[in-house]
mmCIF file of C-alpha atoms in Angstrom:
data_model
loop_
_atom_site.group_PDB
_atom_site.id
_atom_site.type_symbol
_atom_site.label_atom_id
_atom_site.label_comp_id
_atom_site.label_asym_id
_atom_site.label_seq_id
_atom_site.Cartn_x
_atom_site.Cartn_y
_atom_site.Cartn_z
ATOM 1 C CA UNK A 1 -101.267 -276.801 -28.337
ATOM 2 C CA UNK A 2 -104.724 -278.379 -28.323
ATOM 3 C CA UNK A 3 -107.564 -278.124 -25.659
ATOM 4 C CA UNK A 4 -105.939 -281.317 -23.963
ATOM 5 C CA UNK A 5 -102.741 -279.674 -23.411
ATOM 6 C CA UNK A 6 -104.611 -276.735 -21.995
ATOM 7 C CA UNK A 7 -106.690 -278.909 -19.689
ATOM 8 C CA UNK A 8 -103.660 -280.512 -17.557
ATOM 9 C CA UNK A 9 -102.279 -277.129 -17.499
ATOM 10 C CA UNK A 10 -104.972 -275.517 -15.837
ATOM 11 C CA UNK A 11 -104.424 -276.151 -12.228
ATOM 12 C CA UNK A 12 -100.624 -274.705 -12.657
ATOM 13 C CA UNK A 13 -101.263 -271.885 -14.119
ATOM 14 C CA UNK A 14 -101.173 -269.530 -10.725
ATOM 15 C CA UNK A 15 -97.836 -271.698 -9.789
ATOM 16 C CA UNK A 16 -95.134 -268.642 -9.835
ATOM 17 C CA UNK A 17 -92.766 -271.384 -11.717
ATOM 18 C CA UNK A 18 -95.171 -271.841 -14.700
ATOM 19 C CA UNK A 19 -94.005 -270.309 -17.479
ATOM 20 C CA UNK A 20 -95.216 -266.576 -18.517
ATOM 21 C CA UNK A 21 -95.169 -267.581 -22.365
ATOM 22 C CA UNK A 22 -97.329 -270.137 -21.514
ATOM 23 C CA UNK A 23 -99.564 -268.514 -19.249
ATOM 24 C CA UNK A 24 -100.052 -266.290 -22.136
ATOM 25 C CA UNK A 25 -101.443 -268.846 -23.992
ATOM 26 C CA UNK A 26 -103.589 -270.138 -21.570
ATOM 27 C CA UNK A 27 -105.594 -266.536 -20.885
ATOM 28 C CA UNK A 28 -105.875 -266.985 -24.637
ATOM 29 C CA UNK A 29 -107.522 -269.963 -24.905
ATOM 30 C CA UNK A 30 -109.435 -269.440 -21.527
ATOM 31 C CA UNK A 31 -111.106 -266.035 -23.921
ATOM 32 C CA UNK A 32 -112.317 -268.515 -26.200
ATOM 33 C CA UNK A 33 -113.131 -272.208 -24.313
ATOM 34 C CA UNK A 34 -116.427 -271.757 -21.672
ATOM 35 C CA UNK A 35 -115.407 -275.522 -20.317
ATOM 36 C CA UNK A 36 -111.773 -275.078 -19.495
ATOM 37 C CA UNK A 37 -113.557 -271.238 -17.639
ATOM 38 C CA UNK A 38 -115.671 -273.676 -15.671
ATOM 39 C CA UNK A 39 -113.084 -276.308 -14.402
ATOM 40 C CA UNK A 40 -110.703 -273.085 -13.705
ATOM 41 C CA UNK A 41 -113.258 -271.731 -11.605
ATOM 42 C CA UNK A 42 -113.623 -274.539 -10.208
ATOM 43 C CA UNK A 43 -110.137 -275.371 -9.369
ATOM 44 C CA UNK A 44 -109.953 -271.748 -8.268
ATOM 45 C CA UNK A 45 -112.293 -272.393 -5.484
ATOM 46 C CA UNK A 46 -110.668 -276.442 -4.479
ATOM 47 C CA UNK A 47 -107.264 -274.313 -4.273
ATOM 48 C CA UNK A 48 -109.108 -271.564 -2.120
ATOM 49 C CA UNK A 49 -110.311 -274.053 -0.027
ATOM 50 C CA UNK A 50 -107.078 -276.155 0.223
ATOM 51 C CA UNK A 51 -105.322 -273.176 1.537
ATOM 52 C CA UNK A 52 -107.832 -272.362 3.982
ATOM 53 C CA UNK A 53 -107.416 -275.921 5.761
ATOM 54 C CA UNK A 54 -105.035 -275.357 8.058
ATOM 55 C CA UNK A 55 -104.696 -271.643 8.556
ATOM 56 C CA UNK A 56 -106.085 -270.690 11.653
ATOM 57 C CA UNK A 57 -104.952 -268.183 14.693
ATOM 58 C CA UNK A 58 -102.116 -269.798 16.364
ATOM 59 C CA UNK A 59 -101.027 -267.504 19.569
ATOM 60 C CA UNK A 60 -97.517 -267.855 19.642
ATOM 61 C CA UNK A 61 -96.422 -267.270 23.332
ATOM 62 C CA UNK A 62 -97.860 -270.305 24.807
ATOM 63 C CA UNK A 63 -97.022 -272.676 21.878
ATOM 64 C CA UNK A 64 -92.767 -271.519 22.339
ATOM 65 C CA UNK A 65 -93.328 -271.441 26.394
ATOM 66 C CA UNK A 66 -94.451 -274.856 25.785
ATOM 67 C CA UNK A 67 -91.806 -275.777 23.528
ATOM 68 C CA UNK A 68 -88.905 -273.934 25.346
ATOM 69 C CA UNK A 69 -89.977 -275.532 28.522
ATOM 70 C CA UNK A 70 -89.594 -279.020 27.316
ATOM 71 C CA UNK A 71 -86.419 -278.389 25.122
ATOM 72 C CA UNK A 72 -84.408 -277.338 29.081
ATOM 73 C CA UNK A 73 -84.345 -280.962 29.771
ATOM 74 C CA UNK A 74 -83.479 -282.081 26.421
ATOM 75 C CA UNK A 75 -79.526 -283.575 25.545
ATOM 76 C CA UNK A 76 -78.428 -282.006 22.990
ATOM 77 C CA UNK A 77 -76.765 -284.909 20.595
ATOM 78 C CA UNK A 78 -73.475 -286.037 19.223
ATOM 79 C CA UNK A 79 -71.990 -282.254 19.871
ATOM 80 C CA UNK A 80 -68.576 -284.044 20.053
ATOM 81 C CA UNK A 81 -68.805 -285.843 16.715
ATOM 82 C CA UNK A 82 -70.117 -282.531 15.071
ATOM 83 C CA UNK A 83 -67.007 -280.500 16.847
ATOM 84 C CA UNK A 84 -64.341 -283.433 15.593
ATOM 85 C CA UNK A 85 -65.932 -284.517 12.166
ATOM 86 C CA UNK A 86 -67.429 -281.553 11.316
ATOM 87 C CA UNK A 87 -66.281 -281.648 7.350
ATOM 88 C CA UNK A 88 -67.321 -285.851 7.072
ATOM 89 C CA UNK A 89 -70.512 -286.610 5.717
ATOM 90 C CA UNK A 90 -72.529 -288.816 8.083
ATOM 91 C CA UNK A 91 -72.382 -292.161 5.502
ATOM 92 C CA UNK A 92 -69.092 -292.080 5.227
ATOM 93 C CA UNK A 93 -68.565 -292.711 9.486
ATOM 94 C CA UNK A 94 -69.047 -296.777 9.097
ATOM 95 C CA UNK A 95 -66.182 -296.828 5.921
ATOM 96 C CA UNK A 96 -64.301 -294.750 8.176
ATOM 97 C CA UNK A 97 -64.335 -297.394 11.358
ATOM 98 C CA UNK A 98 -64.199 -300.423 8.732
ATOM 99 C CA UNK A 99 -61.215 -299.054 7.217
ATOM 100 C CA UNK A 100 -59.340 -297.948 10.568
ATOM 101 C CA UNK A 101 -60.353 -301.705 11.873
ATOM 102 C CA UNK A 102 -58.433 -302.937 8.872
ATOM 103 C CA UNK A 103 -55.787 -300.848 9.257
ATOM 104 C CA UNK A 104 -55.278 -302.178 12.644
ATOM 105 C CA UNK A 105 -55.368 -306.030 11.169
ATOM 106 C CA UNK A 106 -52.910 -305.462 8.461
ATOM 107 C CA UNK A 107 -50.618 -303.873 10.993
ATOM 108 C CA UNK A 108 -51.019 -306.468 13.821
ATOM 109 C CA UNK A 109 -50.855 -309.254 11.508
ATOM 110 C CA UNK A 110 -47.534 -307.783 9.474
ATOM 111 C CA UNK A 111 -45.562 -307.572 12.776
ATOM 112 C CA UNK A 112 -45.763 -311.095 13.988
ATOM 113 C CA UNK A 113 -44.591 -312.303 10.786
ATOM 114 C CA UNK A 114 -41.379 -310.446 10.720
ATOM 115 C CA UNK A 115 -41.179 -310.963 14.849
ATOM 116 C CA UNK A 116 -39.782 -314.063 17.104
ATOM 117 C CA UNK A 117 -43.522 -313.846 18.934
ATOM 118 C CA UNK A 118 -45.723 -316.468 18.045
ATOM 119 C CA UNK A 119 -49.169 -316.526 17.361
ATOM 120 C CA UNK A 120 -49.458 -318.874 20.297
ATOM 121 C CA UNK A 121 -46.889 -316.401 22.688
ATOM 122 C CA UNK A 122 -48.932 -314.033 21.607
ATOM 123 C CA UNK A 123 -52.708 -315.292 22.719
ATOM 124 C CA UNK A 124 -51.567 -317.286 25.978
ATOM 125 C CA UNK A 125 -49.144 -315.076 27.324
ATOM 126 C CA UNK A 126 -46.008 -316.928 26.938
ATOM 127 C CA UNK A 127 -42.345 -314.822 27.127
ATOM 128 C CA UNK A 128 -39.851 -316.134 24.446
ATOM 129 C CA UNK A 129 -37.971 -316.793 27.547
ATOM 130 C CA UNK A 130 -40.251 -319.360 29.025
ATOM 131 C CA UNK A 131 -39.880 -321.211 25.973
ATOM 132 C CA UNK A 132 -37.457 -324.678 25.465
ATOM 133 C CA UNK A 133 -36.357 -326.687 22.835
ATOM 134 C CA UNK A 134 -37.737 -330.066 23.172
ATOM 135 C CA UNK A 135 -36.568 -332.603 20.479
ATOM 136 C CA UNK A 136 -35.516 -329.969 18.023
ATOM 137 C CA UNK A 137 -38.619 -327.991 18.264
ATOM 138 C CA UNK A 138 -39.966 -324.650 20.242
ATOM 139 C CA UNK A 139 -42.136 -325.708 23.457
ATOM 140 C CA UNK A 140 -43.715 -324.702 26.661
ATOM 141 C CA UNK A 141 -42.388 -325.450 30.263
ATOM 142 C CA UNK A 142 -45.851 -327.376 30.973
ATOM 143 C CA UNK A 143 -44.945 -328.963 27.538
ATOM 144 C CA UNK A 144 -41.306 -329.900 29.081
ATOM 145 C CA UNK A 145 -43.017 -331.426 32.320
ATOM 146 C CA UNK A 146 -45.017 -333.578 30.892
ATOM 147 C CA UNK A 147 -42.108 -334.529 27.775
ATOM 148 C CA UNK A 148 -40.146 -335.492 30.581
ATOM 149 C CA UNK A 149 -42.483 -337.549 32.670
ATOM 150 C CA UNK A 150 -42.423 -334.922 35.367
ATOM 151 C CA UNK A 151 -46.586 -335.209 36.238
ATOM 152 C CA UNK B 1 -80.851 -268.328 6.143
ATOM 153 C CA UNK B 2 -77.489 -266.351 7.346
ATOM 154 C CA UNK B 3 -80.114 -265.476 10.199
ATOM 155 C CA UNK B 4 -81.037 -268.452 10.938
ATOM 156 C CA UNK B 5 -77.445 -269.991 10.559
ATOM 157 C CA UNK B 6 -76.303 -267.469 13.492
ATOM 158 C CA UNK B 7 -79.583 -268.972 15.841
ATOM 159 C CA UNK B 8 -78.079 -272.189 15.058
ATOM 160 C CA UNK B 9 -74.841 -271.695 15.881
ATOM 161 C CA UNK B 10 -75.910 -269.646 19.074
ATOM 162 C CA UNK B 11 -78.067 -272.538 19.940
ATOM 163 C CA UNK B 12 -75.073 -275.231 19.459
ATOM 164 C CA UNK B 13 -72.599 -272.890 21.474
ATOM 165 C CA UNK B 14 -75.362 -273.761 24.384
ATOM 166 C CA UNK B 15 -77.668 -270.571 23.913
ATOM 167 C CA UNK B 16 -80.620 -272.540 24.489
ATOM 168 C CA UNK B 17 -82.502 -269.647 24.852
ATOM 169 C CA UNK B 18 -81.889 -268.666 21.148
ATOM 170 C CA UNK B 19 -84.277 -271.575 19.776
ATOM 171 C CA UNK B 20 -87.041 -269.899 20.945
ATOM 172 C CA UNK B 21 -86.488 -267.579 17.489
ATOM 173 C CA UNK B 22 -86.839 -270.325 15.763
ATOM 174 C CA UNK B 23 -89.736 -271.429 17.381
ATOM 175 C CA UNK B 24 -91.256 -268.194 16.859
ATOM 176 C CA UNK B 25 -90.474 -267.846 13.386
ATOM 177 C CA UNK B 26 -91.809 -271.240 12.131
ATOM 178 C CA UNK B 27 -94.381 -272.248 14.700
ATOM 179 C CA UNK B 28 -96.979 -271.133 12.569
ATOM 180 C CA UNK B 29 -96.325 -272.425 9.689
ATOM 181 C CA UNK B 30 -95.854 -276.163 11.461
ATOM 182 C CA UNK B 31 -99.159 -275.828 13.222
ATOM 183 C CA UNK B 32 -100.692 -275.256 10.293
ATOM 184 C CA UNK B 33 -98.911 -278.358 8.090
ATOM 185 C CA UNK B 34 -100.060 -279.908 11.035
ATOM 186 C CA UNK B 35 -103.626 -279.053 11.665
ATOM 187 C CA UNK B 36 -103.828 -279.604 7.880
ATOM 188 C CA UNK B 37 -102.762 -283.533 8.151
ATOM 189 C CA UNK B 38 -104.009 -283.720 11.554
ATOM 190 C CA UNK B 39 -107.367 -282.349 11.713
ATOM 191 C CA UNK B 40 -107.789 -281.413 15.252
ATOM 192 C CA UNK B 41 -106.151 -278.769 16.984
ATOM 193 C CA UNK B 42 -104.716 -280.365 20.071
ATOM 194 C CA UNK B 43 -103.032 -282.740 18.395
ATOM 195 C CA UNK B 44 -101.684 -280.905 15.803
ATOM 196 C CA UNK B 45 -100.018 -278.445 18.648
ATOM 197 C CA UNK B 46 -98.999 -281.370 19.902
ATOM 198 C CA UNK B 47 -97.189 -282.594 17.235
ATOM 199 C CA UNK B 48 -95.983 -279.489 16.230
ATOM 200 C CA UNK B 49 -93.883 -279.252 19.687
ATOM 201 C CA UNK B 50 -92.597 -282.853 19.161
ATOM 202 C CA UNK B 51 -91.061 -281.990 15.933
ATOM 203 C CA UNK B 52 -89.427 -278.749 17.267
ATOM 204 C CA UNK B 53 -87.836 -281.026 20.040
ATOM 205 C CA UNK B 54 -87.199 -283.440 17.398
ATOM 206 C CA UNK B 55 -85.265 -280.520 15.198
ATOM 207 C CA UNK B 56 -83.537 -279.463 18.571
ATOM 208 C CA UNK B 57 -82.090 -282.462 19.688
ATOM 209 C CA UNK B 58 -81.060 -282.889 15.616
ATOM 210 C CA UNK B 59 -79.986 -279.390 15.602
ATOM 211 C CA UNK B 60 -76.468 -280.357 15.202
ATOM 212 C CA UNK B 61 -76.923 -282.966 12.105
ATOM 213 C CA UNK B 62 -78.540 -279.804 10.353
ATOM 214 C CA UNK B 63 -76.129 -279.201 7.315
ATOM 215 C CA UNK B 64 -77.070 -275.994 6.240
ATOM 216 C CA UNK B 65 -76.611 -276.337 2.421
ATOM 217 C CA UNK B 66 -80.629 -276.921 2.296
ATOM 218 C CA UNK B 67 -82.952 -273.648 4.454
ATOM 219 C CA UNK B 68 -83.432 -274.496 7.590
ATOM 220 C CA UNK B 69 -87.577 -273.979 6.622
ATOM 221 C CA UNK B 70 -87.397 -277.336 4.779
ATOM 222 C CA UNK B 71 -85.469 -279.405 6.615
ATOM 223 C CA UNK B 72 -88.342 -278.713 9.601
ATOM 224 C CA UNK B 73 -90.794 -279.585 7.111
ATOM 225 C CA UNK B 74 -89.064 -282.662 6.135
ATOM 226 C CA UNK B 75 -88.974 -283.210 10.007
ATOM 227 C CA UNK B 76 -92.848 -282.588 9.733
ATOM 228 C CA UNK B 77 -93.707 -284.352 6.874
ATOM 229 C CA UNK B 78 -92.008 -287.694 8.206
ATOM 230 C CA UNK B 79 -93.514 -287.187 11.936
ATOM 231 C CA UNK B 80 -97.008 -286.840 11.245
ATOM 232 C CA UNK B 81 -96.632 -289.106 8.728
ATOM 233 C CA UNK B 82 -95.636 -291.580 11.580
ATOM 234 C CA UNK B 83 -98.029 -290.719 13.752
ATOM 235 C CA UNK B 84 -100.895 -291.232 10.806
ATOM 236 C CA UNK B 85 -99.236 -295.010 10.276
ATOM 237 C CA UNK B 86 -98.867 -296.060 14.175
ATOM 238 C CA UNK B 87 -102.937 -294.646 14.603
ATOM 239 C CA UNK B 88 -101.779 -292.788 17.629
ATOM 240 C CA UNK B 89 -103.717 -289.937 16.152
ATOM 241 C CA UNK B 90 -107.334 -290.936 15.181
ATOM 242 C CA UNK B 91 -108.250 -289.899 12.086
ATOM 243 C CA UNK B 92 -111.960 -290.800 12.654
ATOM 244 C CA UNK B 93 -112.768 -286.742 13.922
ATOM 245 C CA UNK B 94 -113.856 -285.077 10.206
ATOM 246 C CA UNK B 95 -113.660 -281.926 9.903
ATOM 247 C CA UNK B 96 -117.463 -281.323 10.059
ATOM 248 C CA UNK B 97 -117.516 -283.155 13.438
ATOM 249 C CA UNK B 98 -114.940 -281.075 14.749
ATOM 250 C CA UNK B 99 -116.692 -277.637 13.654
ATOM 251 C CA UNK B 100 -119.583 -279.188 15.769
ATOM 252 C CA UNK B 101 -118.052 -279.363 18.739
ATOM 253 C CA UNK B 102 -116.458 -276.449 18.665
ATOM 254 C CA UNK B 103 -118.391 -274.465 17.151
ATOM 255 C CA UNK B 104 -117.955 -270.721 16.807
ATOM 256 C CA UNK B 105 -114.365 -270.683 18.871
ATOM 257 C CA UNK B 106 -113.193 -272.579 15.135
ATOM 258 C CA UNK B 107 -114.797 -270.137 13.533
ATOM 259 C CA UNK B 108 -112.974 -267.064 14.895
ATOM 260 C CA UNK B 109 -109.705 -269.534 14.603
ATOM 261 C CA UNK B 110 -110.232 -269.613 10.681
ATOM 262 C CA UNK B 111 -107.671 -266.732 9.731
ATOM 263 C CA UNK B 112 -109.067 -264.005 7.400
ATOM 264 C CA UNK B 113 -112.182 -263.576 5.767
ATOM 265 C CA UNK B 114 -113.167 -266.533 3.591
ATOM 266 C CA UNK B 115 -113.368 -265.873 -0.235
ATOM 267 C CA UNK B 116 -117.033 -264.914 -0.773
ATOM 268 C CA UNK B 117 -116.707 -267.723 -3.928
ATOM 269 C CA UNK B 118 -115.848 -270.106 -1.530
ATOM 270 C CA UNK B 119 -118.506 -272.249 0.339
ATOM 271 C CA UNK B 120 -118.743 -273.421 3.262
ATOM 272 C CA UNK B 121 -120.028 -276.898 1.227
ATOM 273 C CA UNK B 122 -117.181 -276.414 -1.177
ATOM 274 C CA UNK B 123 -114.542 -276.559 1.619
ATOM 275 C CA UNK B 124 -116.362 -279.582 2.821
ATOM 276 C CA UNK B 125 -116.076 -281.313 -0.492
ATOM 277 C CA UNK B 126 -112.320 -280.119 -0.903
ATOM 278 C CA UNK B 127 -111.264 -282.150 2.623
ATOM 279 C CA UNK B 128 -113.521 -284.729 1.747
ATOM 280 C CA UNK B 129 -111.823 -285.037 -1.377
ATOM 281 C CA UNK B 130 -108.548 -284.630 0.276
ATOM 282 C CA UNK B 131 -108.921 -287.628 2.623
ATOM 283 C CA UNK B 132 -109.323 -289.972 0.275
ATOM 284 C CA UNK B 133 -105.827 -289.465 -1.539
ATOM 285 C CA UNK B 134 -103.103 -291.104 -0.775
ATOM 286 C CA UNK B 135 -100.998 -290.204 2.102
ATOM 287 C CA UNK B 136 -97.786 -289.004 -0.529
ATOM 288 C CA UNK B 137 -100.563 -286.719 -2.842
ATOM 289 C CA UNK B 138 -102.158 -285.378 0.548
ATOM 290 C CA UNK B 139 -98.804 -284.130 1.505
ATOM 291 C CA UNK B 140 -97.913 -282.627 -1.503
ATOM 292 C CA UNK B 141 -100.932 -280.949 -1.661
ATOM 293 C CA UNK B 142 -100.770 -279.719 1.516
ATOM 294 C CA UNK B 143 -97.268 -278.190 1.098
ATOM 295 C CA UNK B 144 -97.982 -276.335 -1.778
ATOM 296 C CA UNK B 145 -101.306 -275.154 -1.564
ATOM 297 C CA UNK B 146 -101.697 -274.566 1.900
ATOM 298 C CA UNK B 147 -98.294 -273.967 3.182
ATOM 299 C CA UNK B 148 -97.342 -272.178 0.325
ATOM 300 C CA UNK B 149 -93.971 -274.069 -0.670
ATOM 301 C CA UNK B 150 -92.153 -273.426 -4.060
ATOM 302 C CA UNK B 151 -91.603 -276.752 -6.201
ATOM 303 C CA UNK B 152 -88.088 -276.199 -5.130
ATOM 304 C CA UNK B 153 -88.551 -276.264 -1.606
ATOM 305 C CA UNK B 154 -91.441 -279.369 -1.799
ATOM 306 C CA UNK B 155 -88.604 -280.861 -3.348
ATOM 307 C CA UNK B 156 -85.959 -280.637 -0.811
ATOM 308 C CA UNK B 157 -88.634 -281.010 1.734
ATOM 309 C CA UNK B 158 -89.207 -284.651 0.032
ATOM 310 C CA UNK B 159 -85.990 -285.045 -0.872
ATOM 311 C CA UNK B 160 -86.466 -285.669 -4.278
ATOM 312 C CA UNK B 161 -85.729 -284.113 -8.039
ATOM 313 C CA UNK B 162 -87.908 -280.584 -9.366
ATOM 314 C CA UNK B 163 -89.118 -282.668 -12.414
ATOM 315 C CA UNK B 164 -90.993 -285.515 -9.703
ATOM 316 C CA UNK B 165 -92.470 -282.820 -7.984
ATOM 317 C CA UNK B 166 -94.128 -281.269 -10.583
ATOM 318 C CA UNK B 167 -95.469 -284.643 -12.268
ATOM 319 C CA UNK B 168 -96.445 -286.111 -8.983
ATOM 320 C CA UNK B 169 -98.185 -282.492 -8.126
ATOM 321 C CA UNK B 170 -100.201 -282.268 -11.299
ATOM 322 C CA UNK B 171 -100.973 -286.287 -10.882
ATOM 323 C CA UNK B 172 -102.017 -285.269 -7.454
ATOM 324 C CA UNK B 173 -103.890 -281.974 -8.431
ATOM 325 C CA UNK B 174 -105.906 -284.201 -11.165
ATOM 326 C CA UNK B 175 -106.685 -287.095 -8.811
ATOM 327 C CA UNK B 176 -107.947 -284.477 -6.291
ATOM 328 C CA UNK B 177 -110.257 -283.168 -9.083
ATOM 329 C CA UNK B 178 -111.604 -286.610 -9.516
ATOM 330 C CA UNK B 179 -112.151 -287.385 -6.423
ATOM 331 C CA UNK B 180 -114.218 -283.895 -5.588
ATOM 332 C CA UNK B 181 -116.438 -285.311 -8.590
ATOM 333 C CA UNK B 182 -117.275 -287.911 -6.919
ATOM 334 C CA UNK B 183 -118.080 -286.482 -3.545
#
């Protein structure tokens, strides 16, 4: 490992994942390059100063009054969907109502072709019973009247 | 986290009252991610109580296969990250200006003794420096060096792989060093 290597490893080298065997060799080479000293010290103080930024005394029993006293008027959401679909991840809720929806298609669609109901009985409201046979084919009573000259 | 997990389910049973545990636990921590990316105080606490409300009215989507600490950070992370992009919060008050007008009450807010290394100039060049990042490196930064988060947590916090944490944090670390150069 060359004094490159060492040089982007610097700034990890207090990170409690870096590696011990390499941290090793880093303390080595530190021993024995001034420059990479200086830009570790100076690191050392931009990572002192980074941590510093925020910190600050935060009194706690105002800041969760605060909080607690807004939360009493707050909904809490979609308890119902959490109590029923508890187990389903949340992407898979629009497959679910797509496939349900088709489910409901194939089903509607399958019985009216083995039924007597017609697609036309079916969206106007016509009984089988209502219906006559007007020169050989199924019709209305309005389409009777007017077959007949009635209006 | 089986602690927490027990608040949570107290809290979804309709013990309200049990949040405040939660609060308590974290509201540190979020004040400080907060005054870090915020700047001022005020709204900083104010953020930090919209994204406990936020977490409590989410409560329920909370999953618990990640810690309950990172998912309100994640909740952080994308809130003041809003509020930075709508300009609600004005990010014109430096941290100089702010130490100006409040003088001595900041002061006594700093927690603990400063490192006698560190300089007051040198923590002026390190926000400086950390302003002009981008938004992503600022919050990366922030997580880890101020907050204190492992690469593992950063990276459920971000919601992204342990290998693009640590290359974005040393690309952020060494863009940070360029920029105090240049302040």
């Amino acid at each position: 490992m060359d004094h490159e290597w060492y040089q982007t490893r610097l700034m990890e080298w207090k990170d409690p994942e870096f590696p011990e065997e390499e941290r090793e060799q880093l303390l080595g080479h530190l021993k024995t390059c001034p420059s990479c000293q200086t830009r570790l010290e100076r690191w050392e103080e931009t990572r002192q100063s980074l941590s510093e930024l925020g910190k600050g005394f935060f009194p706690e029993s105002p800041f969760v009054g605060r909080v607690m006293e807004k939360i009493q008027g707050v909904p809490k959401k979609r308890s119902l969907r959490r109590r029923f679909f508890f187990q389903i991840p949340e992407w898979f809720y629009p497959e679910l109502g797509l496939a349900t929806a088709a489910l409901v298609l194939f089903f509607a669609f399958s019985a009216l072709q083995h039924s007597d109901i017609s697609l036309e009985t079916l969206l106007l409201g016509w009984e089988p019973s209502d219906l006559q046979w007007i020169d050989g084919s199924e019709s209305s009573p309005m389409d009777a009247t007017l077959w007949n000259g009635e209006v | 986290m089986r602690e927490n997990r027990n608040v949570i389910e107290r809290v979804l049973a309709g013990d309200t009252h049990a949040y405040a545990d939660l609060v308590r636990k974290y509201q540190a921590r979020i004040r400080s991610y907060c005054r870090g990316v915020l700047k001022n105080q005020a709204d900083a606490d104010d953020a930090a109580q919209e994204i406990f409300i936020k977490a409590y009215r989410g409560l329920d989507g909370f999953q618990g296969n990640a810690a309950f600490m990172t998912w309100i950070y994640r909740i952080a992370v994308n809130h003041c990250r809003d509020l930075l992009r709508s300009g609600s919060r004005h990010r014109t008050e430096s941290w100089d200006e702010l130490r100006e007008k409040e003088g001595d009450s900041l002061e006594a807010r700093i927690r603990g003794a400063p490192e006698p290394s560190v300089t007051d100039d040198r923590r002026r060049q390190a926000r400086e420096a950390l302003e002009k990042l981008s938004e992503d490196q600022r919050t990366l930064l922030l997580l880890r060096e101020s907050e204190g988060l492992s690469y593992q947590e950063i990276a459920e916090t971000l919601g992204c792989s342990l290998d693009a944490v640590k290359a974005r944090l040393r690309r952020a670390r060494r863009e940070l060093e360029s920029k105090l150069e240049e302040v």
